Short mmCIF file of C-alpha atoms in Angstrom, two decimals:
data_model
loop_
_atom_site.label_atom_id
_atom_site.label_comp_id
_atom_site.label_asym_id
_atom_site.label_seq_id
_atom_site.Cartn_x
_atom_site.Cartn_y
_atom_site.Cartn_z
CA MET D 1 -56.98 22.74 107.85
CA LYS D 2 -55.41 21.81 111.14
CA ASN D 3 -52.62 24.27 112.03
CA ILE D 4 -53.72 27.63 113.28
CA THR D 5 -51.58 30.64 114.02
CA VAL D 6 -53.11 33.47 116.07
CA ILE D 7 -51.27 36.82 116.14
CA GLY D 8 -51.77 38.71 119.35
CA ALA D 9 -52.31 37.31 122.83
CA GLY D 10 -54.52 40.08 124.18
CA THR D 11 -58.22 39.89 124.95
CA MET D 12 -59.37 38.79 121.47
CA GLY D 13 -56.21 36.86 120.49
CA ASN D 14 -56.24 34.57 123.62
CA GLY D 15 -59.97 34.05 123.22
CA ILE D 16 -59.57 32.97 119.55
CA ALA D 17 -56.59 30.66 120.50
CA HIS D 18 -58.74 29.23 123.19
CA VAL D 19 -61.78 28.28 121.03
CA PHE D 20 -59.48 26.86 118.25
CA ALA D 21 -57.47 24.77 120.72
CA GLN D 22 -60.65 23.64 122.62
CA SER D 23 -61.91 22.36 119.24
CA GLY D 24 -58.89 20.26 118.62
CA PHE D 25 -56.75 22.42 116.42
CA THR D 26 -53.08 22.86 116.84
CA VAL D 27 -52.50 26.62 117.75
CA ASN D 28 -49.43 28.71 117.61
CA LEU D 29 -50.02 31.95 119.66
CA VAL D 30 -47.78 34.76 118.82
CA ASP D 31 -47.03 38.04 120.60
CA ILE D 32 -44.05 40.41 120.78
CA SER D 33 -43.21 39.68 124.39
CA LYS D 34 -43.15 36.62 126.66
CA GLU D 35 -44.94 38.66 129.39
CA ALA D 36 -47.95 39.20 127.04
CA LEU D 37 -47.91 35.56 126.14
CA GLY D 38 -47.89 34.53 129.75
CA LYS D 39 -50.70 36.80 130.54
CA GLY D 40 -52.70 35.44 127.62
CA LEU D 41 -52.13 31.91 128.53
CA LYS D 42 -53.10 32.60 132.16
CA THR D 43 -56.40 34.06 130.96
CA ILE D 44 -57.11 30.98 128.88
CA SER D 45 -56.42 28.79 131.85
CA THR D 46 -58.69 30.91 134.12
CA ASN D 47 -61.54 30.78 131.55
CA LEU D 48 -61.13 27.00 131.30
CA ASP D 49 -61.30 26.78 135.03
CA ARG D 50 -64.57 28.80 134.96
CA MET D 51 -65.94 26.39 132.36
CA LEU D 52 -64.70 23.41 134.53
CA THR D 53 -66.62 24.87 137.56
CA LYS D 54 -69.76 25.15 135.52
CA GLY D 55 -69.41 21.55 134.36
CA THR D 56 -69.28 22.36 130.61
CA ILE D 57 -65.81 20.76 130.19
CA THR D 58 -63.80 18.09 132.06
CA GLU D 59 -60.25 18.29 133.49
CA GLU D 60 -59.10 16.22 130.61
CA ASP D 61 -60.69 18.83 128.15
CA LYS D 62 -58.77 21.66 129.87
CA LYS D 63 -55.49 19.72 129.75
CA ALA D 64 -55.98 18.87 126.05
CA THR D 65 -56.83 22.43 125.23
CA LEU D 66 -53.78 23.94 126.91
CA ALA D 67 -51.60 21.20 125.32
CA ASN D 68 -52.79 22.29 121.85
CA ILE D 69 -51.35 25.82 122.35
CA THR D 70 -47.71 26.70 121.79
CA SER D 71 -46.42 30.21 122.38
CA PHE D 72 -43.99 32.15 120.12
CA THR D 73 -42.42 35.52 119.91
CA ASP D 74 -41.08 34.79 116.35
CA THR D 75 -43.84 35.24 113.82
CA ALA D 76 -41.95 33.59 110.98
CA GLU D 77 -41.39 30.53 113.08
CA ALA D 78 -45.00 30.34 114.18
CA ALA D 79 -46.51 30.82 110.73
CA LYS D 80 -44.24 28.46 108.69
CA ASN D 81 -46.63 25.50 108.77
CA ALA D 82 -49.89 27.41 109.15
CA ASP D 83 -53.11 26.52 107.29
CA LEU D 84 -54.89 29.52 108.66
CA ILE D 85 -53.51 32.67 110.33
CA VAL D 86 -55.84 34.87 112.36
CA GLU D 87 -54.55 38.27 113.22
CA ALA D 88 -55.92 39.82 116.48
CA ALA D 89 -53.59 42.78 116.95
CA THR D 90 -54.59 46.34 118.05
CA GLU D 91 -57.16 47.99 115.90
CA ASN D 92 -54.70 50.17 113.95
CA MET D 93 -54.54 50.21 110.22
CA ASP D 94 -50.79 50.87 109.90
CA LEU D 95 -50.03 48.02 112.24
CA LYS D 96 -52.29 45.61 110.54
CA LEU D 97 -50.85 46.45 107.16
CA LYS D 98 -47.35 45.86 108.45
CA ILE D 99 -48.34 42.53 109.93
CA PHE D 100 -50.01 41.30 106.77
CA LYS D 101 -47.07 42.27 104.67
CA GLN D 102 -44.89 40.13 106.86
CA LEU D 103 -47.40 37.22 107.03
CA ASP D 104 -47.64 37.15 103.19
CA GLU D 105 -43.78 36.70 103.06
CA VAL D 106 -43.45 34.00 105.71
CA ALA D 107 -46.73 32.01 105.49
CA PRO D 108 -47.08 28.96 103.10
CA ALA D 109 -48.50 30.00 99.79
CA ASN D 110 -51.77 27.99 100.41
CA ALA D 111 -52.35 29.57 103.89
CA ILE D 112 -55.48 31.74 104.41
CA LEU D 113 -54.86 35.05 106.13
CA ALA D 114 -57.69 36.26 108.31
CA THR D 115 -58.13 39.44 110.39
CA ASN D 116 -60.23 39.90 113.55
CA THR D 117 -60.64 43.62 112.66
CA SER D 118 -63.90 45.05 113.75
CA SER D 119 -63.97 47.86 111.20
CA ILE D 120 -61.00 48.22 108.89
CA SER D 121 -61.35 47.39 105.21
CA ILE D 122 -60.46 43.78 104.33
CA THR D 123 -59.79 44.90 100.79
CA LYS D 124 -57.27 47.46 102.07
CA ILE D 125 -55.52 44.87 104.23
CA ALA D 126 -55.47 42.34 101.34
CA SER D 127 -53.95 45.03 99.08
CA VAL D 128 -50.56 44.71 100.66
CA THR D 129 -50.33 40.96 100.10
CA ASN D 130 -49.72 38.90 96.91
CA ARG D 131 -52.69 36.76 97.83
CA PRO D 132 -55.78 39.02 98.14
CA GLU D 133 -58.04 36.15 97.22
CA LYS D 134 -56.91 34.37 100.41
CA VAL D 135 -57.52 37.33 102.80
CA ILE D 136 -60.80 37.54 104.78
CA GLY D 137 -62.27 38.85 107.89
CA MET D 138 -63.14 36.80 110.93
CA HIS D 139 -64.66 39.19 113.41
CA PHE D 140 -65.16 37.27 116.71
CA MET D 141 -67.25 38.88 119.39
CA ASN D 142 -65.91 39.46 123.07
CA PRO D 143 -65.74 37.28 125.14
CA VAL D 144 -64.85 34.88 122.42
CA PRO D 145 -65.38 31.58 124.26
CA VAL D 146 -68.89 32.68 125.06
CA MET D 147 -70.26 34.63 122.15
CA LYS D 148 -71.57 32.59 119.21
CA LEU D 149 -71.31 35.10 116.43
CA VAL D 150 -68.42 35.28 113.93
CA GLU D 151 -68.89 38.02 111.24
CA ILE D 152 -67.21 36.69 108.09
CA ILE D 153 -66.17 39.57 105.86
CA ARG D 154 -65.36 39.09 102.19
CA GLY D 155 -62.87 41.47 100.65
CA TYR D 156 -63.24 42.53 97.07
CA SER D 157 -61.01 39.70 95.85
CA THR D 158 -61.84 37.01 98.45
CA THR D 159 -62.82 33.85 96.63
CA ASP D 160 -65.94 31.79 97.17
CA GLU D 161 -63.85 28.76 98.13
CA VAL D 162 -62.00 30.71 100.81
CA THR D 163 -65.24 32.08 102.19
CA LYS D 164 -66.72 28.55 102.28
CA GLN D 165 -63.73 27.23 104.14
CA ILE D 166 -63.88 29.94 106.76
CA MET D 167 -67.61 29.53 107.23
CA GLU D 168 -67.09 25.79 107.72
CA ILE D 169 -64.16 26.16 110.14
CA SER D 170 -66.20 28.61 112.22
CA LYS D 171 -68.94 26.12 112.64
CA LYS D 172 -66.35 23.53 113.87
CA LEU D 173 -65.69 26.12 116.73
CA ASN D 174 -69.38 25.83 117.62
CA LYS D 175 -69.84 29.27 116.35
CA ILE D 176 -72.51 30.73 114.07
CA PRO D 177 -70.85 32.49 111.06
CA VAL D 178 -72.67 35.30 109.23
CA GLU D 179 -71.34 36.36 105.89
CA VAL D 180 -71.17 40.18 105.10
CA ASN D 181 -69.45 42.36 102.50
CA ASP D 182 -66.61 44.74 103.00
CA TYR D 183 -68.00 48.21 103.83
CA PRO D 184 -66.80 50.39 106.89
CA GLY D 185 -67.93 48.86 110.18
CA PHE D 186 -69.39 45.83 108.37
CA ILE D 187 -72.75 45.12 110.18
CA ALA D 188 -72.05 44.68 113.90
CA ASN D 189 -70.20 47.94 114.42
CA ARG D 190 -72.00 49.94 111.74
CA ILE D 191 -75.14 49.53 113.90
CA LEU D 192 -73.66 49.17 117.35
CA MET D 193 -71.18 52.16 117.33
CA PRO D 194 -73.63 54.86 116.37
CA MET D 195 -75.92 53.63 119.19
CA ILE D 196 -73.00 53.91 121.65
CA ASN D 197 -72.03 57.28 120.28
CA GLU D 198 -75.59 58.54 120.60
CA ALA D 199 -75.65 57.32 124.20
CA ILE D 200 -72.51 59.34 124.84
CA TYR D 201 -74.01 62.36 123.17
CA SER D 202 -77.05 62.02 125.53
CA LEU D 203 -74.70 62.16 128.45
CA TYR D 204 -72.68 65.00 126.92
CA GLU D 205 -75.81 67.09 126.38
CA GLY D 206 -77.17 66.39 129.86
CA VAL D 207 -80.27 64.46 128.83
CA ALA D 208 -79.65 61.78 131.57
CA GLY D 209 -76.89 60.41 133.68
CA VAL D 210 -74.68 57.33 132.98
CA LYS D 211 -76.79 54.86 135.01
CA GLU D 212 -79.99 56.24 133.87
CA ILE D 213 -79.04 55.88 130.09
CA ASP D 214 -77.92 52.29 130.65
CA GLU D 215 -81.00 51.42 132.74
CA VAL D 216 -83.26 52.67 129.94
CA MET D 217 -81.58 50.46 127.35
CA LYS D 218 -81.46 47.38 129.65
CA LEU D 219 -85.00 47.59 130.89
CA GLY D 220 -86.67 49.07 127.85
CA MET D 221 -84.80 47.27 125.09
CA ALA D 222 -83.77 44.13 126.90
CA HIS D 223 -80.04 44.72 126.33
CA PRO D 224 -78.01 42.65 128.71
CA MET D 225 -75.60 45.66 129.20
CA GLY D 226 -76.24 49.34 128.82
CA PRO D 227 -74.34 51.12 125.83
CA LEU D 228 -72.10 53.08 128.16
CA GLN D 229 -71.11 50.09 130.22
CA LEU D 230 -70.59 48.12 126.99
CA ALA D 231 -68.34 50.89 125.65
CA ASP D 232 -66.26 50.60 128.77
CA PHE D 233 -66.01 46.89 128.25
CA ILE D 234 -65.09 47.17 124.65
CA GLY D 235 -62.64 50.03 125.40
CA LEU D 236 -63.34 53.66 124.71
CA ASP D 237 -60.23 53.89 122.59
CA VAL D 238 -61.51 50.98 120.41
CA CYS D 239 -64.96 52.70 120.08
CA LEU D 240 -63.28 55.93 118.98
CA SER D 241 -61.12 54.15 116.46
CA ILE D 242 -64.16 52.39 114.97
CA LEU D 243 -66.16 55.61 114.79
CA GLU D 244 -63.19 57.36 113.04
CA VAL D 245 -63.11 54.58 110.45
CA LEU D 246 -66.99 54.90 109.85
CA TYR D 247 -66.72 58.69 109.59
CA ASP D 248 -63.70 58.57 107.32
CA GLY D 249 -65.25 55.83 105.16
CA PHE D 250 -68.69 57.37 104.79
CA LYS D 251 -67.95 61.10 105.27
CA ASN D 252 -71.29 61.27 107.07
CA PRO D 253 -71.54 63.50 110.18
CA LYS D 254 -73.84 61.00 111.92
CA TYR D 255 -70.66 58.77 112.53
CA ALA D 256 -68.63 61.76 114.00
CA PRO D 257 -67.30 60.72 117.45
CA CYS D 258 -68.88 62.72 120.34
CA PRO D 259 -66.39 65.29 121.76
CA LEU D 260 -66.77 63.69 125.24
CA LEU D 261 -65.58 60.34 123.95
CA VAL D 262 -62.56 62.07 122.30
CA ASN D 263 -61.64 63.92 125.50
CA MET D 264 -61.96 60.81 127.67
CA VAL D 265 -59.71 58.83 125.51
CA THR D 266 -57.17 61.67 125.33
CA ALA D 267 -57.31 61.80 129.09
CA GLY D 268 -56.51 58.08 129.31
CA LYS D 269 -60.00 57.09 130.46
CA LYS D 270 -60.48 53.96 128.31
CA GLY D 271 -62.82 51.93 130.39
CA VAL D 272 -62.21 48.62 132.13
CA LYS D 273 -58.71 48.28 130.74
CA SER D 274 -57.59 51.63 132.29
CA GLY D 275 -59.61 51.36 135.49
CA GLU D 276 -61.95 54.18 134.63
CA GLY D 277 -64.39 55.05 131.92
CA PHE D 278 -68.04 55.92 132.33
CA TYR D 279 -67.80 53.75 135.45
CA ASP D 280 -65.11 53.32 138.03
CA TYR D 281 -63.05 50.09 137.95
CA SER D 282 -60.17 51.33 140.03
CA GLU D 283 -60.34 48.09 142.19
CA SER D 284 -59.21 45.16 140.03
CA LYS D 285 -61.94 42.95 141.62
CA LYS D 286 -64.60 45.29 140.16
CA ALA D 287 -63.31 44.69 136.68
CA GLU D 288 -63.06 40.96 137.18
CA LYS D 289 -66.64 40.85 138.56
CA LEU D 290 -67.94 42.80 135.58
CA ALA D 291 -66.12 40.52 133.10
CA ALA D 292 -67.41 37.40 134.86
CA GLN D 293 -70.96 38.71 134.97
CA PHE D 294 -70.92 39.51 131.29
CA ALA D 295 -69.50 36.00 130.45
CA LYS D 296 -72.36 34.18 132.30
#
């Protein structure tokens, strides 16, 4: 398994492309626009520069990593020789189903199709393909070059052989894969999102302020980032989408998104990406500083 295609050059996609390329894999990075690809490649270069400054890689490592990545706007062309395709598009079920239908048609018959979804059913995604046994979840954590965990999610039909292959390739990326089964939210977000939602409810009900809620969790529970700040970093729209998947999947009111979260997303307050969430990121340097601080 040598040729990797990554669908999506956004935050997760460029991070996934980065770690595969840095580990010596040939990577085809796909997005719908050249502008998005340019931005993604610039982010990879910036992150490599940061690693270079810290002394964790050499200038030769950086050049080799960038040389391993080729950008495409044509999915069929990018996927035609792929051994593994990792989809990292927006967390939207209809979009992912559309992408996987197309990937099933254009990818080689032996290619494994993986999704970086953080909550959507692998079994549902696999159902639109003619190779459900070769569909699996690879849920990387943000920021991908830094975080060690990869949640490996088996769909109903995913074979032992495919699971083993993906566990092994994750280790080659210097990651720690953890195998879980296909239920809404898997493990990471089934536990994390209710905590974030409860923090938002605490703010909504006036129990404490934003900074106070985050300070309690950082100082009392040794979390590196408070839940409201983390929600901003993830994206409030993404948090809402995951909670909706949990609520729809379990029909349990404990997963119902807080009305404050719903209103903020409706108003366009999505966190770092929009410049405002629970905190103010209106100056771009503030957002960059936050991201850099989290990546240390």
